Amino acid sequence: MRSVLTRAATAATALTAGALALAAPATAATPSPSACDRAPWEVKVQGTPSVAAGSRSGDYLFHNSTGFHLRVTHANHDMRVYSGLVSSTAPMHIDPVRLERSDTVRLSADHRTMLFVFVNHGYIDGVNFHTDCAARLVVSHLHVGNRDLPASQVYLGATKAHPARVPFAVHRL
């Protein structure tokens, strides 16, 4: 497992050309979303999908009136480590959801890059986040274990649409 965690941290550092200074793990509650954060993003990420423990394996990203949400799960109870980065054009605020001791969600020093590493056993792990009125998010370096997470295992919005590829960007309307 340490190699997976190391790989995720290395990817985060490489993506930001060594400028990612991770803050302490998030523990504070996310502030309420601002008016612009409640405004819609691209249709493909809008709306809450039906996702529960044991749903199809992968990362679920969606936006609704309370901000952005990222969840991971898979269909059985073996251990799978999901990791990745979300970068924003504006600072983010995060609120972990159902994380255990071995899970990590951290923001860069400027709060514009979020690193997540979720050690999942078929239940729900995730994070809720706000973007301080960002114009764009980029989701990258998605992995399950030591392999790239395919776009077919990334589910966007209520319709669970797949991005064309990873990395991908989503834009505010």
PDB file of C-alpha atoms in Angstrom:
ATOM      1  CA  MET A   1       0.000   0.000   0.000  1.00  0.00           C
ATOM      2  CA  ARG A   2       2.868   2.411   0.707  1.00  0.00           C
ATOM      3  CA  SER A   3       3.894   2.293  -2.965  1.00  0.00           C
ATOM      4  CA  VAL A   4       0.395   3.378  -4.020  1.00  0.00           C
ATOM      5  CA  LEU A   5       0.455   6.260  -1.521  1.00  0.00           C
ATOM      6  CA  THR A   6       3.946   7.233  -2.642  1.00  0.00           C
ATOM      7  CA  ARG A   7       2.856   7.136  -6.291  1.00  0.00           C
ATOM      8  CA  ALA A   8      -0.096   9.439  -5.564  1.00  0.00           C
ATOM      9  CA  ALA A   9       2.077  11.927  -3.691  1.00  0.00           C
ATOM     10  CA  THR A  10       4.719  11.811  -6.432  1.00  0.00           C
ATOM     11  CA  ALA A  11       2.080  12.469  -9.081  1.00  0.00           C
ATOM     12  CA  ALA A  12       0.803  15.448  -7.121  1.00  0.00           C
ATOM     13  CA  THR A  13       4.277  16.885  -6.829  1.00  0.00           C
ATOM     14  CA  ALA A  14       5.082  16.308 -10.497  1.00  0.00           C
ATOM     15  CA  LEU A  15       1.827  17.887 -11.658  1.00  0.00           C
ATOM     16  CA  THR A  16       2.581  21.134  -9.914  1.00  0.00           C
ATOM     17  CA  ALA A  17       6.289  21.143 -10.789  1.00  0.00           C
ATOM     18  CA  GLY A  18       7.326  20.648  -7.216  1.00  0.00           C
ATOM     19  CA  ALA A  19       5.194  23.509  -5.908  1.00  0.00           C
ATOM     20  CA  LEU A  20       2.617  21.410  -4.073  1.00  0.00           C
ATOM     21  CA  ALA A  21       3.062  21.918  -0.359  1.00  0.00           C
ATOM     22  CA  LEU A  22       0.425  19.717   1.192  1.00  0.00           C
ATOM     23  CA  ALA A  23      -1.391  21.075   4.172  1.00  0.00           C
ATOM     24  CA  ALA A  24      -2.459  19.003   7.147  1.00  0.00           C
ATOM     25  CA  PRO A  25      -5.304  16.554   6.520  1.00  0.00           C
ATOM     26  CA  ALA A  26      -8.668  18.275   6.287  1.00  0.00           C
ATOM     27  CA  THR A  27     -10.742  18.226   9.437  1.00  0.00           C
ATOM     28  CA  ALA A  28     -12.685  21.500   9.363  1.00  0.00           C
ATOM     29  CA  ALA A  29     -16.168  21.660   7.915  1.00  0.00           C
ATOM     30  CA  THR A  30     -16.593  23.185   4.486  1.00  0.00           C
ATOM     31  CA  PRO A  31     -18.096  26.678   4.509  1.00  0.00           C
ATOM     32  CA  SER A  32     -21.508  27.093   2.926  1.00  0.00           C
ATOM     33  CA  PRO A  33     -21.375  27.420  -0.852  1.00  0.00           C
ATOM     34  CA  SER A  34     -21.409  30.927  -2.252  1.00  0.00           C
ATOM     35  CA  ALA A  35     -24.017  32.017  -4.780  1.00  0.00           C
ATOM     36  CA  CYS A  36     -21.673  31.475  -7.716  1.00  0.00           C
ATOM     37  CA  ASP A  37     -20.649  28.028  -6.414  1.00  0.00           C
ATOM     38  CA  ARG A  38     -24.315  27.001  -6.440  1.00  0.00           C
ATOM     39  CA  ALA A  39     -24.566  28.081 -10.089  1.00  0.00           C
ATOM     40  CA  PRO A  40     -24.508  25.239 -12.620  1.00  0.00           C
ATOM     41  CA  TRP A  41     -21.492  23.712 -14.294  1.00  0.00           C
ATOM     42  CA  GLU A  42     -21.466  21.692 -17.492  1.00  0.00           C
ATOM     43  CA  VAL A  43     -24.533  19.477 -17.801  1.00  0.00           C
ATOM     44  CA  LYS A  44     -22.389  16.327 -17.678  1.00  0.00           C
ATOM     45  CA  VAL A  45     -21.467  16.916 -13.991  1.00  0.00           C
ATOM     46  CA  GLN A  46     -24.819  18.305 -12.800  1.00  0.00           C
ATOM     47  CA  GLY A  47     -27.075  16.308 -10.510  1.00  0.00           C
ATOM     48  CA  THR A  48     -26.629  13.597  -7.930  1.00  0.00           C
ATOM     49  CA  PRO A  49     -26.173  10.063  -9.271  1.00  0.00           C
ATOM     50  CA  SER A  50     -27.486   7.007  -7.509  1.00  0.00           C
ATOM     51  CA  VAL A  51     -24.314   5.694  -5.880  1.00  0.00           C
ATOM     52  CA  ALA A  52     -24.166   3.464  -2.836  1.00  0.00           C
ATOM     53  CA  ALA A  53     -21.706   1.083  -1.241  1.00  0.00           C
ATOM     54  CA  GLY A  54     -21.049  -1.692  -3.718  1.00  0.00           C
ATOM     55  CA  SER A  55     -22.017   0.302  -6.832  1.00  0.00           C
ATOM     56  CA  ARG A  56     -19.970  -0.078 -10.006  1.00  0.00           C
ATOM     57  CA  SER A  57     -16.255   0.344  -9.367  1.00  0.00           C
ATOM     58  CA  GLY A  58     -14.874   3.814  -9.881  1.00  0.00           C
ATOM     59  CA  ASP A  59     -14.845   7.521  -9.135  1.00  0.00           C
ATOM     60  CA  TYR A  60     -18.126   9.469  -9.069  1.00  0.00           C
ATOM     61  CA  LEU A  61     -17.891  13.256  -9.547  1.00  0.00           C
ATOM     62  CA  PHE A  62     -20.969  15.460  -9.444  1.00  0.00           C
ATOM     63  CA  HIS A  63     -22.144  19.005  -8.720  1.00  0.00           C
ATOM     64  CA  ASN A  64     -25.414  20.149  -7.165  1.00  0.00           C
ATOM     65  CA  SER A  65     -26.695  23.128  -5.164  1.00  0.00           C
ATOM     66  CA  THR A  66     -24.384  22.243  -2.252  1.00  0.00           C
ATOM     67  CA  GLY A  67     -21.171  22.173  -4.339  1.00  0.00           C
ATOM     68  CA  PHE A  68     -19.015  19.393  -5.778  1.00  0.00           C
ATOM     69  CA  HIS A  69     -18.889  15.822  -4.516  1.00  0.00           C
ATOM     70  CA  LEU A  70     -16.417  13.004  -5.192  1.00  0.00           C
ATOM     71  CA  ARG A  71     -17.163   9.424  -4.137  1.00  0.00           C
ATOM     72  CA  VAL A  72     -15.441   6.075  -4.706  1.00  0.00           C
ATOM     73  CA  THR A  73     -16.681   2.519  -4.214  1.00  0.00           C
ATOM     74  CA  HIS A  74     -16.567  -0.938  -5.776  1.00  0.00           C
ATOM     75  CA  ALA A  75     -18.663  -4.100  -5.820  1.00  0.00           C
ATOM     76  CA  ASN A  76     -16.930  -6.322  -3.238  1.00  0.00           C
ATOM     77  CA  HIS A  77     -15.047  -5.949   0.028  1.00  0.00           C
ATOM     78  CA  ASP A  78     -11.460  -6.431  -1.116  1.00  0.00           C
ATOM     79  CA  MET A  79      -9.095  -3.481  -0.638  1.00  0.00           C
ATOM     80  CA  ARG A  80      -8.668  -1.055  -3.534  1.00  0.00           C
ATOM     81  CA  VAL A  81      -6.797   2.218  -3.323  1.00  0.00           C
ATOM     82  CA  TYR A  82      -8.275   5.077  -5.373  1.00  0.00           C
ATOM     83  CA  SER A  83      -6.165   8.192  -5.830  1.00  0.00           C
ATOM     84  CA  GLY A  84      -6.072  11.322  -7.924  1.00  0.00           C
ATOM     85  CA  LEU A  85      -5.861  15.075  -8.172  1.00  0.00           C
ATOM     86  CA  VAL A  86      -8.452  17.797  -8.672  1.00  0.00           C
ATOM     87  CA  SER A  87      -7.122  21.240  -9.630  1.00  0.00           C
ATOM     88  CA  SER A  88      -9.173  24.427  -9.621  1.00  0.00           C
ATOM     89  CA  THR A  89      -8.720  27.924 -11.016  1.00  0.00           C
ATOM     90  CA  ALA A  90      -9.771  29.263  -7.574  1.00  0.00           C
ATOM     91  CA  PRO A  91      -9.179  28.084  -4.004  1.00  0.00           C
ATOM     92  CA  MET A  92     -11.183  25.083  -2.766  1.00  0.00           C
ATOM     93  CA  HIS A  93     -12.614  24.179   0.632  1.00  0.00           C
ATOM     94  CA  ILE A  94     -13.020  20.492   1.478  1.00  0.00           C
ATOM     95  CA  ASP A  95     -15.095  18.338   3.811  1.00  0.00           C
ATOM     96  CA  PRO A  96     -14.174  14.615   3.999  1.00  0.00           C
ATOM     97  CA  VAL A  97     -17.015  12.072   3.841  1.00  0.00           C
ATOM     98  CA  ARG A  98     -16.874   8.655   5.545  1.00  0.00           C
ATOM     99  CA  LEU A  99     -13.081   8.471   5.609  1.00  0.00           C
ATOM    100  CA  GLU A 100     -11.122   6.069   7.770  1.00  0.00           C
ATOM    101  CA  ARG A 101      -7.662   6.465   9.298  1.00  0.00           C
ATOM    102  CA  SER A 102      -5.846   5.254   6.171  1.00  0.00           C
ATOM    103  CA  ASP A 103      -7.644   7.695   3.815  1.00  0.00           C
ATOM    104  CA  THR A 104      -6.190  11.085   2.885  1.00  0.00           C
ATOM    105  CA  VAL A 105      -7.580  14.293   1.403  1.00  0.00           C
ATOM    106  CA  ARG A 106      -5.257  17.289   1.338  1.00  0.00           C
ATOM    107  CA  LEU A 107      -5.069  20.688  -0.283  1.00  0.00           C
ATOM    108  CA  SER A 108      -1.986  22.389  -1.662  1.00  0.00           C
ATOM    109  CA  ALA A 109      -0.729  25.504   0.120  1.00  0.00           C
ATOM    110  CA  ASP A 110      -2.676  27.739  -2.295  1.00  0.00           C
ATOM    111  CA  HIS A 111      -5.801  25.520  -1.916  1.00  0.00           C
ATOM    112  CA  ARG A 112      -6.080  25.078  -5.693  1.00  0.00           C
ATOM    113  CA  THR A 113      -5.035  21.408  -5.882  1.00  0.00           C
ATOM    114  CA  MET A 114      -6.624  18.568  -3.937  1.00  0.00           C
ATOM    115  CA  LEU A 115      -4.902  15.196  -3.564  1.00  0.00           C
ATOM    116  CA  PHE A 116      -7.008  12.227  -2.500  1.00  0.00           C
ATOM    117  CA  VAL A 117      -6.021   8.687  -1.567  1.00  0.00           C
ATOM    118  CA  PHE A 118      -8.929   6.491  -0.467  1.00  0.00           C
ATOM    119  CA  VAL A 119      -8.287   2.960   0.781  1.00  0.00           C
ATOM    120  CA  ASN A 120     -11.687   1.499  -0.043  1.00  0.00           C
ATOM    121  CA  HIS A 121     -13.258  -1.819   0.976  1.00  0.00           C
ATOM    122  CA  GLY A 122     -16.451  -1.575  -1.086  1.00  0.00           C
ATOM    123  CA  TYR A 123     -18.162   1.069   1.000  1.00  0.00           C
ATOM    124  CA  ILE A 124     -18.282   4.825   0.283  1.00  0.00           C
ATOM    125  CA  ASP A 125     -15.282   7.131   0.674  1.00  0.00           C
ATOM    126  CA  GLY A 126     -15.326  10.692  -0.542  1.00  0.00           C
ATOM    127  CA  VAL A 127     -15.068  14.416  -0.191  1.00  0.00           C
ATOM    128  CA  ASN A 128     -17.389  17.385  -0.667  1.00  0.00           C
ATOM    129  CA  PHE A 129     -15.786  20.585  -1.911  1.00  0.00           C
ATOM    130  CA  HIS A 130     -16.456  24.178  -2.944  1.00  0.00           C
ATOM    131  CA  THR A 131     -14.469  26.068  -5.533  1.00  0.00           C
ATOM    132  CA  ASP A 132     -14.719  29.771  -4.578  1.00  0.00           C
ATOM    133  CA  CYS A 133     -16.289  30.558  -7.947  1.00  0.00           C
ATOM    134  CA  ALA A 134     -13.724  28.773 -10.113  1.00  0.00           C
ATOM    135  CA  ALA A 135     -14.218  28.774 -13.876  1.00  0.00           C
ATOM    136  CA  ARG A 136     -12.708  25.304 -14.421  1.00  0.00           C
ATOM    137  CA  LEU A 137     -11.672  22.073 -12.674  1.00  0.00           C
ATOM    138  CA  VAL A 138      -9.136  19.601 -14.010  1.00  0.00           C
ATOM    139  CA  VAL A 139      -9.291  15.998 -12.798  1.00  0.00           C
ATOM    140  CA  SER A 140      -6.104  14.015 -13.355  1.00  0.00           C
ATOM    141  CA  HIS A 141      -3.805  11.220 -12.195  1.00  0.00           C
ATOM    142  CA  LEU A 142      -6.730   8.918 -11.397  1.00  0.00           C
ATOM    143  CA  HIS A 143      -5.549   5.489 -10.278  1.00  0.00           C
ATOM    144  CA  VAL A 144      -6.921   2.356  -8.731  1.00  0.00           C
ATOM    145  CA  GLY A 145      -4.012   0.586  -7.123  1.00  0.00           C
ATOM    146  CA  ASN A 146      -0.995   0.852  -9.410  1.00  0.00           C
ATOM    147  CA  ARG A 147      -2.940   1.227 -12.643  1.00  0.00           C
ATOM    148  CA  ASP A 148      -4.604   4.147 -14.357  1.00  0.00           C
ATOM    149  CA  LEU A 149      -8.349   4.354 -13.748  1.00  0.00           C
ATOM    150  CA  PRO A 150      -9.989   4.097 -17.189  1.00  0.00           C
ATOM    151  CA  ALA A 151     -12.464   6.785 -18.267  1.00  0.00           C
ATOM    152  CA  SER A 152     -15.137   4.063 -18.335  1.00  0.00           C
ATOM    153  CA  GLN A 153     -14.836   3.893 -14.528  1.00  0.00           C
ATOM    154  CA  VAL A 154     -15.315   7.633 -14.028  1.00  0.00           C
ATOM    155  CA  TYR A 155     -18.973   8.584 -13.579  1.00  0.00           C
ATOM    156  CA  LEU A 156     -20.074  12.206 -14.004  1.00  0.00           C
ATOM    157  CA  GLY A 157     -23.285  13.773 -12.760  1.00  0.00           C
ATOM    158  CA  ALA A 158     -26.733  12.255 -12.423  1.00  0.00           C
ATOM    159  CA  THR A 159     -26.452  10.429 -15.756  1.00  0.00           C
ATOM    160  CA  LYS A 160     -23.090   8.831 -14.847  1.00  0.00           C
ATOM    161  CA  ALA A 161     -21.595  10.001 -18.151  1.00  0.00           C
ATOM    162  CA  HIS A 162     -17.957   9.123 -18.801  1.00  0.00           C
ATOM    163  CA  PRO A 163     -15.324  11.657 -19.806  1.00  0.00           C
ATOM    164  CA  ALA A 164     -13.664  11.054 -23.171  1.00  0.00           C
ATOM    165  CA  ARG A 165     -10.334  10.468 -21.379  1.00  0.00           C
ATOM    166  CA  VAL A 166      -8.437  11.109 -18.165  1.00  0.00           C
ATOM    167  CA  PRO A 167      -7.300  13.801 -17.471  1.00  0.00           C
ATOM    168  CA  PHE A 168     -10.389  15.875 -18.193  1.00  0.00           C
ATOM    169  CA  ALA A 169     -11.700  19.363 -17.446  1.00  0.00           C
ATOM    170  CA  VAL A 170     -15.138  20.639 -16.480  1.00  0.00           C
ATOM    171  CA  HIS A 171     -16.225  24.244 -16.907  1.00  0.00           C
ATOM    172  CA  ARG A 172     -18.688  26.564 -15.223  1.00  0.00           C
ATOM    173  CA  LEU A 173     -21.527  27.687 -17.491  1.00  0.00           C
TER     174      LEU A 173
END
